[in-house]
Amino acid sequence: MRTLYLCGAGNPEGVRLALSVMRAQADAPLWDRVLILDDAPGKHGAVILGLPVAGSFDLLDQADREKDAVVNLVARSATGRAIVRERLSGFGLPF
């Protein structure tokens, strides 16, 4: 199973874009599932545009580095986005 991990639950437009890409590639999808991750515990279990917020970024430890991909949806500030990108890159998944 190939999973796209969307990191940052505060950016519904990023979620909408990922879903649009999946629909456009229905015949040969890049991913079998899309999950949202966020480090804010209060967001875990929420559903955004039909996708669950599955947990924190630490779930990337369970990802398949050969098949899965990650997207940094943090957009509140350039500094925050850079910090999250550095953290996510430590998991060894392609962006």
Coordinates of C-alpha atoms in Angstrom, one line a residue:
M1 CA 0.0 0.0 0.0
R2 CA 1.3 3.4 -0.9
T3 CA 0.4 6.3 1.4
L4 CA 0.6 10.0 1.0
Y5 CA 1.0 11.7 4.4
L6 CA -0.2 15.3 4.5
C7 CA 1.5 17.0 7.5
G8 CA -0.4 20.0 8.9
A9 CA -4.2 19.9 9.5
G10 CA -4.6 23.6 9.3
N11 CA -4.3 23.8 5.5
P12 CA -7.6 22.4 3.9
E13 CA -6.5 23.7 0.5
G14 CA -3.6 21.3 0.5
V15 CA -5.9 18.5 1.4
R16 CA -8.3 19.5 -1.4
L17 CA -5.4 19.5 -3.9
A18 CA -4.2 16.0 -2.8
L19 CA -7.8 14.7 -3.2
S20 CA -8.0 16.3 -6.7
V21 CA -4.8 14.7 -7.8
M22 CA -6.1 11.3 -6.6
R23 CA -9.4 11.7 -8.5
A24 CA -7.5 12.8 -11.6
Q25 CA -5.4 9.7 -11.4
A26 CA -8.2 7.2 -10.7
D27 CA -7.0 4.8 -13.4
A28 CA -3.4 4.7 -12.1
P29 CA -3.2 6.4 -8.7
L30 CA 0.1 7.3 -7.1
W31 CA -1.3 6.5 -3.6
D32 CA -3.7 4.0 -2.2
R33 CA -4.6 6.2 0.7
V34 CA -4.0 9.7 2.1
L35 CA -3.7 10.5 5.8
I36 CA -3.4 13.8 7.6
L37 CA -0.9 14.1 10.4
D38 CA -0.6 17.0 12.9
D39 CA 1.4 17.3 16.1
A40 CA -1.5 19.1 17.9
P41 CA -3.2 16.4 19.9
G42 CA -6.5 18.3 19.8
K43 CA -6.7 17.8 16.1
H44 CA -6.3 14.0 16.2
G45 CA -9.4 12.2 15.2
A46 CA -10.8 15.2 13.3
V47 CA -11.9 14.7 9.8
I48 CA -11.0 17.2 7.1
L49 CA -12.7 16.9 3.7
G50 CA -13.3 13.2 4.5
L51 CA -9.8 12.4 5.6
P52 CA -8.9 11.6 9.2
V53 CA -6.2 13.3 11.2
A54 CA -4.5 10.0 12.1
G55 CA -2.1 11.3 14.7
S56 CA 1.3 13.1 15.0
F57 CA 4.2 13.3 12.7
D58 CA 5.8 10.5 14.6
L59 CA 3.6 8.1 12.7
L60 CA 6.0 8.6 9.8
D61 CA 8.3 6.2 11.6
Q62 CA 5.9 3.4 10.4
A63 CA 6.0 4.7 6.7
D64 CA 7.4 2.6 3.9
R65 CA 10.4 4.7 2.7
E66 CA 10.2 3.0 -0.7
K67 CA 6.5 3.6 -1.5
D68 CA 5.2 6.4 0.7
A69 CA 5.5 10.2 0.3
V70 CA 5.1 13.2 2.6
V71 CA 3.8 16.7 2.0
N72 CA 4.5 19.7 4.3
L73 CA 1.2 21.6 4.5
V74 CA 2.4 24.0 7.2
A75 CA 1.8 27.5 5.8
R76 CA 1.3 29.8 8.7
S77 CA 4.9 31.2 8.5
A78 CA 8.0 30.6 6.5
T79 CA 10.0 29.9 9.7
G80 CA 7.4 27.3 10.9
R81 CA 7.3 25.7 7.5
A82 CA 11.1 25.4 7.4
I83 CA 11.2 23.9 10.9
V84 CA 8.6 21.3 10.0
R85 CA 10.3 20.5 6.7
E86 CA 13.6 19.8 8.5
R87 CA 11.8 17.6 11.0
L88 CA 9.9 15.7 8.2
S89 CA 13.1 15.2 6.2
G90 CA 14.5 13.2 9.2
F91 CA 12.0 10.5 8.5
G92 CA 13.6 9.7 5.1
L93 CA 10.5 9.9 2.9
P94 CA 10.4 11.7 -0.4
F95 CA 8.5 15.0 -0.5

